[in-house]
Coordinates of C-alpha atoms in Angstrom, one line a residue:
X1 CA 81.1 86.0 -49.6
X2 CA 81.6 88.0 -46.5
X3 CA 81.5 91.7 -47.2
X4 CA 79.5 94.2 -49.2
X5 CA 81.4 96.4 -52.6
X6 CA 82.5 98.3 -49.9
X7 CA 85.3 96.2 -48.8
X8 CA 87.6 94.7 -50.9
X9 CA 88.7 90.6 -50.8
X10 CA 91.9 89.1 -51.8
X11 CA 92.5 87.2 -55.2
X12 CA 89.8 84.3 -56.1
X13 CA 91.2 81.4 -57.6
X14 CA 90.5 80.0 -61.5
X15 CA 89.5 83.3 -62.3
X16 CA 86.7 85.9 -61.5
X17 CA 83.4 83.7 -62.1
X18 CA 84.7 81.5 -59.4
X19 CA 83.5 82.3 -56.4
X20 CA 86.4 80.6 -53.9
X21 CA 88.1 83.6 -52.2
X22 CA 90.8 84.2 -49.1
X23 CA 89.8 87.3 -47.2
X24 CA 93.0 88.3 -46.2
X25 CA 92.9 90.2 -43.3
X26 CA 90.6 92.9 -42.3
X27 CA 90.7 95.0 -45.0
X28 CA 89.3 98.8 -44.5
X29 CA 87.7 99.7 -48.2
X30 CA 83.9 100.0 -49.0
X31 CA 81.9 99.9 -52.5
X32 CA 82.8 102.8 -53.0
X33 CA 85.1 103.6 -50.0
X34 CA 86.7 102.8 -47.0
X35 CA 85.1 100.6 -43.9
X36 CA 85.6 98.2 -42.0
X37 CA 85.5 94.6 -42.5
X38 CA 83.7 91.6 -41.5
X39 CA 87.2 89.8 -40.9
X40 CA 87.3 86.2 -41.6
X41 CA 83.8 83.8 -41.3
X42 CA 84.1 82.8 -37.7
X43 CA 81.2 82.1 -35.3
X44 CA 80.3 85.7 -33.2
X45 CA 77.6 83.4 -31.3
X46 CA 80.3 81.6 -29.9
X47 CA 80.8 78.2 -31.2
X48 CA 77.3 77.3 -32.1
X49 CA 73.8 78.3 -33.3
X50 CA 71.0 77.1 -34.7
X51 CA 70.8 75.2 -38.1
X52 CA 69.2 77.9 -40.7
X53 CA 66.3 77.9 -40.7
X54 CA 63.1 80.5 -42.9
X55 CA 59.5 81.2 -41.9
X56 CA 59.1 81.1 -46.2
X57 CA 55.8 77.9 -46.6
X58 CA 57.8 74.8 -47.8
X59 CA 56.5 73.1 -50.6
X60 CA 53.6 71.6 -50.6
X61 CA 54.1 67.8 -51.3
X62 CA 51.4 65.3 -53.2
X63 CA 49.8 62.7 -50.8
X64 CA 50.4 59.9 -53.2
X65 CA 52.9 56.4 -53.7
X66 CA 56.3 58.2 -54.5
X67 CA 60.0 57.0 -55.4
X68 CA 62.8 58.5 -53.9
X69 CA 66.6 58.1 -56.0
X70 CA 69.3 59.4 -54.5
X71 CA 71.5 61.0 -57.3
X72 CA 74.4 61.7 -54.8
X73 CA 75.1 60.8 -51.2
X74 CA 77.7 62.7 -48.0
X75 CA 79.4 64.1 -51.2
X76 CA 82.7 66.1 -49.8
X77 CA 83.5 69.4 -51.4
X78 CA 86.9 70.5 -50.3
X79 CA 89.1 71.9 -53.2
X80 CA 87.2 73.2 -56.8
X81 CA 90.2 74.0 -57.9
X82 CA 93.0 71.5 -57.5
X83 CA 94.5 69.0 -59.6
X84 CA 92.2 67.4 -60.3
X85 CA 89.4 69.6 -58.9
X86 CA 85.9 67.6 -56.5
X87 CA 83.8 69.6 -58.6
X88 CA 81.4 69.3 -60.5
X89 CA 80.4 65.7 -59.2
X90 CA 78.3 63.8 -62.1
X91 CA 76.2 60.8 -61.9
X92 CA 73.3 59.5 -64.2
X93 CA 69.3 59.8 -62.4
X94 CA 67.4 57.0 -63.7
X95 CA 63.6 57.5 -63.3
X96 CA 62.4 54.8 -60.6
X97 CA 60.3 52.6 -62.7
X98 CA 58.1 52.0 -59.9
X99 CA 56.7 55.5 -60.2
X100 CA 56.4 55.9 -64.0
X101 CA 55.5 58.9 -65.1
X102 CA 54.0 60.9 -65.6
X103 CA 53.7 62.4 -62.3
X104 CA 52.3 64.8 -60.0
X105 CA 55.8 66.6 -59.0
X106 CA 59.1 65.5 -59.1
X107 CA 61.1 67.2 -55.9
X108 CA 65.1 67.9 -55.9
X109 CA 65.6 67.5 -51.6
X110 CA 69.2 69.2 -50.7
X111 CA 70.7 67.9 -47.0
X112 CA 74.5 69.4 -46.3
X113 CA 76.1 69.7 -43.6
X114 CA 79.3 71.9 -43.0
X115 CA 81.9 72.8 -40.2
X116 CA 84.3 74.8 -38.8
X117 CA 85.0 77.7 -40.6
X118 CA 84.5 78.9 -44.3
X119 CA 82.4 81.7 -47.1
X120 CA 79.8 80.7 -48.6
X121 CA 80.0 79.0 -51.6
X122 CA 77.2 79.4 -54.9
X123 CA 76.8 75.7 -56.1
X124 CA 74.6 75.0 -59.7
X125 CA 72.4 71.6 -59.8
X126 CA 72.0 70.3 -63.7
X127 CA 70.6 67.6 -65.0
X128 CA 70.3 66.7 -68.7
X129 CA 72.7 69.6 -68.9
X130 CA 69.1 71.9 -67.8
X131 CA 70.3 74.2 -64.9
X132 CA 67.7 73.5 -62.5
X133 CA 68.5 74.9 -59.3
X134 CA 70.8 78.1 -58.6
X135 CA 71.8 78.1 -54.5
X136 CA 74.4 79.0 -52.3
X137 CA 75.7 77.7 -48.8
X138 CA 75.4 78.6 -44.7
X139 CA 78.4 79.8 -43.2
X140 CA 79.2 77.3 -40.5
X141 CA 79.8 77.7 -37.0
X142 CA 82.7 75.8 -35.5
X143 CA 80.3 72.8 -33.9
X144 CA 79.0 72.3 -37.2
X145 CA 75.5 73.1 -39.0
X146 CA 72.8 71.3 -40.9
X147 CA 70.4 72.9 -43.7
X148 CA 67.8 71.8 -46.3
X149 CA 66.8 72.8 -49.5
X150 CA 63.8 72.0 -51.5
X151 CA 63.1 72.8 -54.6
X152 CA 60.5 72.0 -56.8
X153 CA 61.5 70.9 -60.5
X154 CA 58.0 69.2 -61.9
X155 CA 58.4 71.7 -64.8
X156 CA 61.5 69.8 -66.1
X157 CA 59.8 66.7 -65.7
X158 CA 60.0 66.0 -70.0
X159 CA 63.9 65.5 -69.5
X160 CA 62.8 62.1 -67.7
X161 CA 60.5 60.9 -70.6
X162 CA 63.9 60.4 -72.2
X163 CA 65.0 58.0 -69.5
X164 CA 68.2 58.5 -67.5
X165 CA 69.7 61.7 -67.7
X166 CA 72.9 63.0 -66.6
X167 CA 73.6 65.2 -63.3
X168 CA 75.5 67.2 -62.1
X169 CA 76.5 68.9 -58.6
X170 CA 79.0 72.3 -59.3
X171 CA 80.3 74.0 -55.8
X172 CA 83.5 75.3 -55.6
X173 CA 85.2 75.3 -51.9
X174 CA 88.3 75.7 -51.0
X175 CA 89.3 74.4 -47.6
X176 CA 93.5 75.3 -45.6
X177 CA 94.4 76.4 -42.3
X178 CA 92.1 78.7 -42.3
X179 CA 89.2 77.9 -44.0
X180 CA 88.5 74.2 -42.6
X181 CA 84.7 74.0 -43.6
X182 CA 84.0 70.8 -46.3
X183 CA 80.8 70.9 -47.8
X184 CA 79.2 66.9 -47.4
X185 CA 75.7 67.2 -49.2
X186 CA 73.5 64.2 -50.3
X187 CA 71.0 65.1 -53.3
X188 CA 67.7 63.0 -54.0
X189 CA 64.8 63.7 -56.6
X190 CA 61.5 62.3 -55.3
X191 CA 59.2 61.0 -57.8
X192 CA 55.2 61.9 -57.0
X193 CA 52.3 59.3 -58.8
X194 CA 49.1 60.7 -59.9
X195 CA 45.4 60.2 -58.3
X196 CA 42.1 62.0 -58.5
X197 CA 42.7 64.3 -56.4
X198 CA 46.9 64.8 -57.3
X199 CA 46.6 64.4 -61.8
X200 CA 49.7 64.8 -63.4
X201 CA 51.2 68.0 -63.7
X202 CA 50.7 69.7 -66.9
X203 CA 54.3 70.4 -68.7
X204 CA 56.5 71.6 -71.7
X205 CA 56.8 69.2 -74.7
X206 CA 60.0 70.2 -74.8
X207 CA 62.8 71.7 -72.8
X208 CA 65.8 73.9 -74.6
X209 CA 68.8 75.9 -73.4
X210 CA 71.4 77.6 -74.0
X211 CA 74.1 76.2 -71.9
X212 CA 76.1 78.5 -69.4
X213 CA 77.0 81.9 -70.0
X214 CA 79.3 84.3 -68.5
X215 CA 78.8 88.2 -69.2
X216 CA 81.7 90.2 -69.1
X217 CA 82.2 93.8 -70.7
X218 CA 85.0 92.7 -73.0
X219 CA 81.6 90.6 -74.0
X220 CA 78.2 91.2 -73.0
X221 CA 76.2 89.1 -74.9
X222 CA 75.9 85.6 -75.1
X223 CA 74.3 83.2 -77.9
X224 CA 73.5 79.7 -79.0
X225 CA 71.5 78.5 -82.1
X226 CA 68.6 76.6 -81.2
X227 CA 66.1 74.8 -83.1
X228 CA 62.2 74.5 -82.3
X229 CA 59.7 72.2 -82.8
X230 CA 58.0 72.9 -86.7
X231 CA 54.7 72.6 -84.4
X232 CA 55.5 75.2 -81.7
X233 CA 52.7 76.8 -80.0
X234 CA 53.5 78.5 -76.9
X235 CA 56.9 79.5 -75.8
X236 CA 58.1 80.2 -72.4
X237 CA 62.0 81.2 -70.9
X238 CA 63.7 81.1 -67.8
X239 CA 67.0 83.1 -66.7
X240 CA 69.1 81.9 -64.2
X241 CA 71.3 85.0 -63.5
X242 CA 73.7 86.0 -61.3
X243 CA 76.3 88.8 -60.4
X244 CA 80.3 87.2 -59.2
X245 CA 83.1 89.3 -58.3
X246 CA 83.6 92.0 -55.7
X247 CA 81.4 94.2 -57.1
X248 CA 78.8 92.7 -59.3
X249 CA 77.6 90.3 -56.2
X250 CA 76.7 94.1 -55.0
X251 CA 75.6 95.9 -58.3
X252 CA 72.8 96.9 -56.1
X253 CA 74.6 99.6 -53.9
X254 CA 77.3 101.1 -56.1
X255 CA 77.8 104.1 -56.8
X256 CA 78.1 106.0 -60.4
X257 CA 81.0 106.0 -62.8
X258 CA 81.1 110.3 -62.1
X259 CA 81.2 109.7 -58.6
X260 CA 83.8 106.8 -58.3
X261 CA 85.9 109.2 -61.3
X262 CA 86.2 112.4 -58.6
X263 CA 86.7 110.0 -55.9
X264 CA 90.0 108.0 -57.1
X265 CA 91.0 107.2 -53.7
X266 CA 87.6 105.5 -52.4
X267 CA 88.9 102.4 -54.7
X268 CA 84.8 102.3 -55.0
X269 CA 82.6 100.2 -57.2
X270 CA 81.4 102.1 -60.2
X271 CA 78.0 101.9 -62.9
X272 CA 75.6 102.7 -60.6
X273 CA 73.2 100.6 -58.9
X274 CA 70.6 99.5 -61.8
X275 CA 71.6 96.3 -64.0
X276 CA 69.4 94.6 -66.8
X277 CA 70.0 91.6 -69.0
X278 CA 68.2 91.3 -72.2
X279 CA 66.5 88.1 -73.7
X280 CA 67.3 88.1 -77.6
X281 CA 65.5 86.2 -80.2
X282 CA 67.5 87.3 -83.5
X283 CA 68.9 89.7 -82.3
X284 CA 66.0 91.3 -81.4
X285 CA 65.2 92.4 -77.3
X286 CA 62.6 89.7 -76.4
X287 CA 62.3 90.9 -72.6
X288 CA 64.3 91.7 -70.1
X289 CA 65.3 90.4 -66.1
X290 CA 66.2 92.7 -63.8
X291 CA 68.0 90.7 -61.1
X292 CA 66.7 90.6 -57.8
X293 CA 69.0 92.1 -55.6
X294 CA 69.6 88.4 -53.3
X295 CA 72.3 88.8 -50.0
X296 CA 73.9 85.7 -49.6
X297 CA 75.3 84.2 -45.9
X298 CA 78.6 86.6 -45.5
X299 CA 76.9 89.9 -47.4
X300 CA 78.0 92.6 -45.4
X301 CA 78.3 90.8 -42.2
X302 CA 77.9 87.5 -41.6
X303 CA 75.8 88.3 -38.5
X304 CA 72.6 89.4 -40.1
X305 CA 72.3 86.0 -41.6
X306 CA 72.3 83.1 -38.6
X307 CA 70.4 81.2 -38.8
X308 CA 67.8 82.8 -41.3
X309 CA 69.3 83.3 -44.7
X310 CA 68.3 86.3 -46.9
X311 CA 65.7 86.1 -49.1
X312 CA 66.6 83.7 -52.1
X313 CA 69.6 83.1 -50.6
X314 CA 69.2 79.0 -51.3
X315 CA 67.3 79.6 -54.0
X316 CA 68.1 81.7 -56.1
X317 CA 65.5 82.7 -59.0
X318 CA 64.4 81.7 -62.4
X319 CA 63.1 84.5 -64.1
X320 CA 60.2 83.5 -66.1
X321 CA 59.7 85.3 -69.2
X322 CA 56.8 84.5 -71.9
X323 CA 58.3 84.2 -75.7
X324 CA 55.2 83.3 -77.5
X325 CA 54.7 86.5 -79.5
X326 CA 57.8 85.6 -81.4
X327 CA 56.8 81.8 -81.8
X328 CA 55.8 82.6 -85.7
X329 CA 59.3 83.8 -86.1
X330 CA 60.6 80.3 -85.3
X331 CA 58.9 77.7 -87.4
X332 CA 60.9 77.9 -90.8
X333 CA 62.7 75.0 -89.7
X334 CA 66.1 77.0 -89.7
X335 CA 68.2 77.3 -85.8
X336 CA 67.7 80.3 -84.2
X337 CA 69.6 82.5 -82.1
X338 CA 68.6 83.2 -78.4
X339 CA 70.6 85.3 -76.5
X340 CA 71.5 87.3 -73.1
X341 CA 72.9 90.4 -73.0
X342 CA 73.7 92.8 -70.3
X343 CA 73.6 96.4 -70.1
X344 CA 76.1 96.3 -73.2
X345 CA 75.1 99.8 -74.2
X346 CA 75.4 101.3 -70.2
X347 CA 78.6 99.8 -70.2
X348 CA 77.3 98.3 -66.6
X349 CA 79.5 94.8 -66.1
X350 CA 82.0 95.5 -63.3
X351 CA 83.3 91.7 -63.2
X352 CA 81.1 89.3 -64.1
X353 CA 77.0 87.8 -64.6
X354 CA 76.7 84.4 -64.9
X355 CA 73.6 81.6 -65.1
X356 CA 71.7 79.8 -67.9
X357 CA 68.8 80.2 -70.0
X358 CA 66.3 77.4 -70.6
X359 CA 63.2 77.2 -73.1
X360 CA 59.6 75.8 -72.3
X361 CA 58.2 74.9 -75.5
X362 CA 54.4 73.6 -76.1
X363 CA 53.7 71.7 -79.1
X364 CA 50.2 71.8 -81.0
X365 CA 49.6 67.5 -80.8
X366 CA 46.8 68.5 -83.3
X367 CA 48.9 69.4 -86.3
X368 CA 52.2 68.3 -87.7
X369 CA 53.1 72.4 -88.3
X370 CA 51.6 75.6 -87.4
X371 CA 52.5 78.5 -88.6
X372 CA 52.2 82.1 -87.0
X373 CA 53.5 86.1 -87.2
X374 CA 55.2 88.6 -85.0
X375 CA 52.4 92.0 -85.6
X376 CA 53.1 94.1 -82.5
X377 CA 56.8 94.7 -81.8
X378 CA 57.4 97.5 -78.3
X379 CA 60.1 96.2 -76.6
X380 CA 62.8 98.6 -75.9
X381 CA 66.8 98.0 -77.2
X382 CA 67.0 99.0 -73.6
X383 CA 65.6 100.8 -70.6
X384 CA 65.7 104.1 -70.0
X385 CA 68.4 105.2 -67.2
X386 CA 68.7 108.6 -65.0
X387 CA 71.4 109.4 -62.8
X388 CA 70.8 112.4 -60.2
X389 CA 74.2 112.8 -58.6
X390 CA 76.0 115.6 -56.0
X391 CA 78.7 115.1 -55.0
X392 CA 79.6 116.7 -51.6
X393 CA 84.0 116.0 -51.8
X394 CA 85.7 114.1 -49.2
X395 CA 84.3 110.6 -50.0
X396 CA 80.5 111.7 -49.5
X397 CA 77.3 112.2 -52.0
X398 CA 74.2 111.7 -52.5
X399 CA 72.7 110.1 -55.7
X400 CA 69.5 108.6 -56.9
X401 CA 68.7 106.2 -60.1
X402 CA 65.8 105.6 -61.9
X403 CA 65.2 103.1 -64.7
X404 CA 62.2 102.3 -66.8
X405 CA 60.3 99.3 -69.2
X406 CA 57.2 100.1 -70.7
X407 CA 57.1 96.9 -73.5
X408 CA 54.5 95.4 -75.6
X409 CA 54.7 92.5 -78.2
X410 CA 51.5 90.6 -79.7
X411 CA 52.1 88.1 -81.9
X412 CA 49.5 84.8 -83.3
X413 CA 49.7 81.1 -84.2
X414 CA 47.2 79.3 -86.3
X415 CA 47.1 75.9 -84.4
X416 CA 44.5 72.8 -85.2
X417 CA 42.3 74.7 -82.9
X418 CA 41.9 78.2 -84.2
X419 CA 44.1 81.2 -84.7
X420 CA 46.2 81.8 -80.4
X421 CA 46.4 85.3 -80.4
X422 CA 49.0 86.5 -77.4
X423 CA 49.9 89.8 -76.3
X424 CA 52.7 90.4 -73.3
X425 CA 53.2 93.7 -72.1
X426 CA 55.9 94.5 -69.3
X427 CA 55.5 97.8 -67.0
X428 CA 59.0 98.0 -64.4
X429 CA 59.8 100.7 -62.9
X430 CA 63.7 100.5 -60.7
X431 CA 64.4 103.7 -57.9
X432 CA 67.8 103.8 -55.7
X433 CA 68.6 106.2 -53.4
X434 CA 71.7 106.2 -51.7
X435 CA 73.5 108.9 -48.8
X436 CA 77.1 108.5 -48.7
X437 CA 79.4 109.6 -46.0
X438 CA 82.5 109.6 -44.7
X439 CA 83.5 107.5 -47.1
X440 CA 81.2 104.9 -46.9
X441 CA 81.2 104.0 -43.4
X442 CA 78.2 106.2 -42.8
X443 CA 75.6 104.9 -45.6
X444 CA 71.6 104.5 -46.2
X445 CA 70.6 102.8 -49.3
X446 CA 66.9 102.7 -50.2
X447 CA 66.3 100.9 -53.5
X448 CA 62.4 99.8 -54.9
X449 CA 61.7 97.8 -57.9
X450 CA 58.0 97.1 -59.1
X451 CA 57.6 95.2 -61.9
X452 CA 54.1 94.3 -63.7
X453 CA 54.3 91.3 -66.5
X454 CA 50.4 91.0 -68.5
X455 CA 49.7 87.9 -70.8
X456 CA 46.5 88.1 -72.7
X457 CA 45.9 85.4 -74.8
X458 CA 42.5 85.0 -77.4
X459 CA 41.3 82.6 -80.2
X460 CA 39.6 80.1 -79.1
X461 CA 37.5 81.0 -76.5
X462 CA 37.1 84.1 -74.1
X463 CA 40.5 86.0 -73.4
X464 CA 42.5 84.9 -71.0
X465 CA 44.4 87.1 -68.8
X466 CA 47.5 87.0 -66.2
X467 CA 48.4 89.5 -64.7
X468 CA 52.0 89.3 -62.1
X469 CA 52.8 92.1 -60.1
X470 CA 56.2 92.0 -57.9
X471 CA 57.7 94.5 -55.3
X472 CA 61.1 94.5 -54.4
X473 CA 62.2 96.9 -51.8
X474 CA 65.8 96.7 -49.8
X475 CA 66.7 99.1 -47.5
X476 CA 70.1 99.1 -45.9
X477 CA 71.5 101.5 -42.9
X478 CA 75.0 100.8 -42.4
X479 CA 77.3 103.3 -40.1
X480 CA 80.9 102.5 -38.5
X481 CA 82.4 104.8 -35.9
X482 CA 85.8 105.3 -34.4
X483 CA 87.1 106.8 -30.8
X484 CA 90.2 108.7 -29.8
X485 CA 91.3 105.4 -28.1
X486 CA 90.6 103.5 -31.3
X487 CA 87.3 101.4 -30.5
X488 CA 85.3 100.4 -33.4
X489 CA 81.5 100.6 -33.5
X490 CA 79.6 98.7 -36.5
X491 CA 75.9 98.6 -36.8
X492 CA 74.4 96.9 -39.8
X493 CA 70.5 97.1 -40.4
X494 CA 68.8 96.1 -43.4
X495 CA 65.2 95.4 -44.6
X496 CA 64.1 93.4 -47.2
X497 CA 60.8 91.9 -49.0
X498 CA 59.4 90.4 -51.8
X499 CA 56.0 91.2 -53.0
X500 CA 54.0 89.2 -55.3
X501 CA 50.1 89.4 -56.3
X502 CA 48.8 86.9 -59.5
X503 CA 45.6 87.4 -61.0
X504 CA 43.8 85.4 -63.3
X505 CA 40.8 86.2 -65.5
X506 CA 38.5 84.7 -68.4
X507 CA 36.4 86.9 -70.4
X508 CA 36.9 89.2 -67.5
X509 CA 36.0 87.5 -64.6
X510 CA 38.3 86.8 -62.1
X511 CA 39.3 83.2 -62.1
X512 CA 42.5 82.9 -60.0
X513 CA 44.3 85.4 -57.2
X514 CA 47.3 84.3 -54.9
X515 CA 49.7 86.2 -53.7
X516 CA 52.9 86.3 -51.5
X517 CA 54.5 89.1 -48.9
X518 CA 57.4 87.9 -47.7
X519 CA 59.6 90.4 -45.5
X520 CA 63.2 90.1 -43.3
X521 CA 64.4 92.7 -40.9
X522 CA 67.6 91.4 -39.8
X523 CA 70.3 93.2 -37.3
X524 CA 74.1 93.2 -36.5
X525 CA 75.8 94.9 -34.2
X526 CA 79.9 94.9 -33.8
X527 CA 81.7 96.7 -31.1
X528 CA 85.5 96.3 -30.8
X529 CA 88.5 98.0 -28.6
X530 CA 86.9 99.0 -24.7
X531 CA 84.9 96.2 -24.1
X532 CA 83.8 93.0 -27.0
X533 CA 80.1 93.1 -29.1
X534 CA 78.9 90.4 -31.0
X535 CA 75.6 90.5 -31.2
X536 CA 72.6 89.9 -34.0
X537 CA 69.0 89.1 -34.5
X538 CA 66.2 88.9 -37.6
X539 CA 62.1 89.0 -37.4
X540 CA 61.0 87.5 -40.9
X541 CA 57.5 87.4 -41.4
X542 CA 56.0 85.3 -44.5
X543 CA 52.0 85.3 -45.6
X544 CA 50.6 83.6 -48.2
X545 CA 47.9 82.7 -50.3
X546 CA 46.4 80.2 -53.1
X547 CA 44.7 77.4 -54.4
X548 CA 46.4 75.3 -51.0
X549 CA 45.1 78.3 -48.3
X550 CA 46.8 81.2 -46.7
X551 CA 49.8 80.0 -44.9
X552 CA 51.4 82.6 -42.0
X553 CA 54.4 82.3 -40.5
X554 CA 56.6 85.0 -38.4
X555 CA 60.3 84.1 -36.7
X556 CA 62.5 86.4 -34.5
X557 CA 66.0 85.2 -34.4
X558 CA 68.1 86.4 -31.4
X559 CA 72.3 85.8 -31.9
X560 CA 72.2 83.1 -33.7
X561 CA 68.8 81.3 -31.7
X562 CA 65.3 81.4 -32.6
X563 CA 63.2 82.8 -29.3
X564 CA 60.5 80.5 -28.8
X565 CA 63.3 77.6 -28.6
X566 CA 62.6 76.9 -25.6

């Protein structure tokens, strides 16, 4: 994954849904056109640099008695396409009798090591068939690095109520004479008991899942029939999703089809920069996911991410959608089709989108059955998308793409504690502006995504409202120049951000307020020819507020090391 869509990779074993690939030389191509490739993954800062580190807030763990179960110990991942492949690794996880549930928290911890030369690889963790983590690996140094991922999996605790569960860890690696890095990973689950300060976590009563999906232009929809509890009261979905293939991994930087068609020699990635995955219930659109532009540790230029990974690169988002207004449609005892679709109307799937949909069902413990109805449904079949393009000829152009949604759904459920009405409102806005020059050797990208999701509930007390606003800016400046002597100079700068504000009110009175402001500004410079330059650095800032109190950390790195390492 050492290249943007502007750069073409070699063939990928196992089909487009797999991440394994070999970069066949330093190809000159781009998102649209020709750029100087970063070349094979290697230790540009010498044979050693710091282990991956981030300014992001670590998990807050309870101080109660805890038990740790090891699901996988120092497991090597060498060849995901061998005969037989060494992935997925499977085992059984048994909740510890010494720390029986209910639990205040459950945490998944991964410890990984890798040395040599290797691309970054995506991997998934599933427990009981439910996806609980979508992540990627760092690219190693020759001397080797280690990294740790913590994942709060408390919301999946109902899986363990049924006893031992199958555990699956899927990481498709490729090793050969050039790409020598073998990932060795240990996976642990820690179960935390309760106390007066740390009560049992509130979780759903039952988890359902669609299983893995793969969406392409030829098959842009995946559907699974699921049966829901007859006393269902609330329903929430989470969607794991990521774009795969040389184009969809970098979908946020793709060019409009009209520019691609007018410039066939560029080898461009088309379909524009906007992607939308729509969740459906019995064919009715019930919500939309606009994926965050996650950039992995080989994206654009590996020097950008050594040692600080991109936002969400090690813990890809699970996008949450409240489906409670639709509960009344699911109480007839029959299976209902839950589907996921990627931009079918706009034909915007270049390669493949893979992932999984999990559903969290909460039931009415005071009734054997509930009834209900969907009373208001104003959810657009697809986002409104607009494109403005100026083609300057000669492999240069400017374009802007906007998209928007203003959705509303309302429904009620008759429960043992009254008729509860839930209304969900979503206002989603996307804008992208790109300046493309010199066949992609001079590129400026400015993307902005603003998502506001509001859920209101009333009927068994004062009106309760939760509003979540997310901002997702991405700026990219990329420039490659060549002099008469054949020397090349490549400079990449980025500004990534994730900003979230959550407000809760009861009866109009604010009862909850929390926020996250996370920014990362990496830079990289390469020069080949009359001299050799390999340099990079980053400035990361993370601030948060919430029930645990304020948190703030800033982190600056230069050429693979934090500046305060001593």
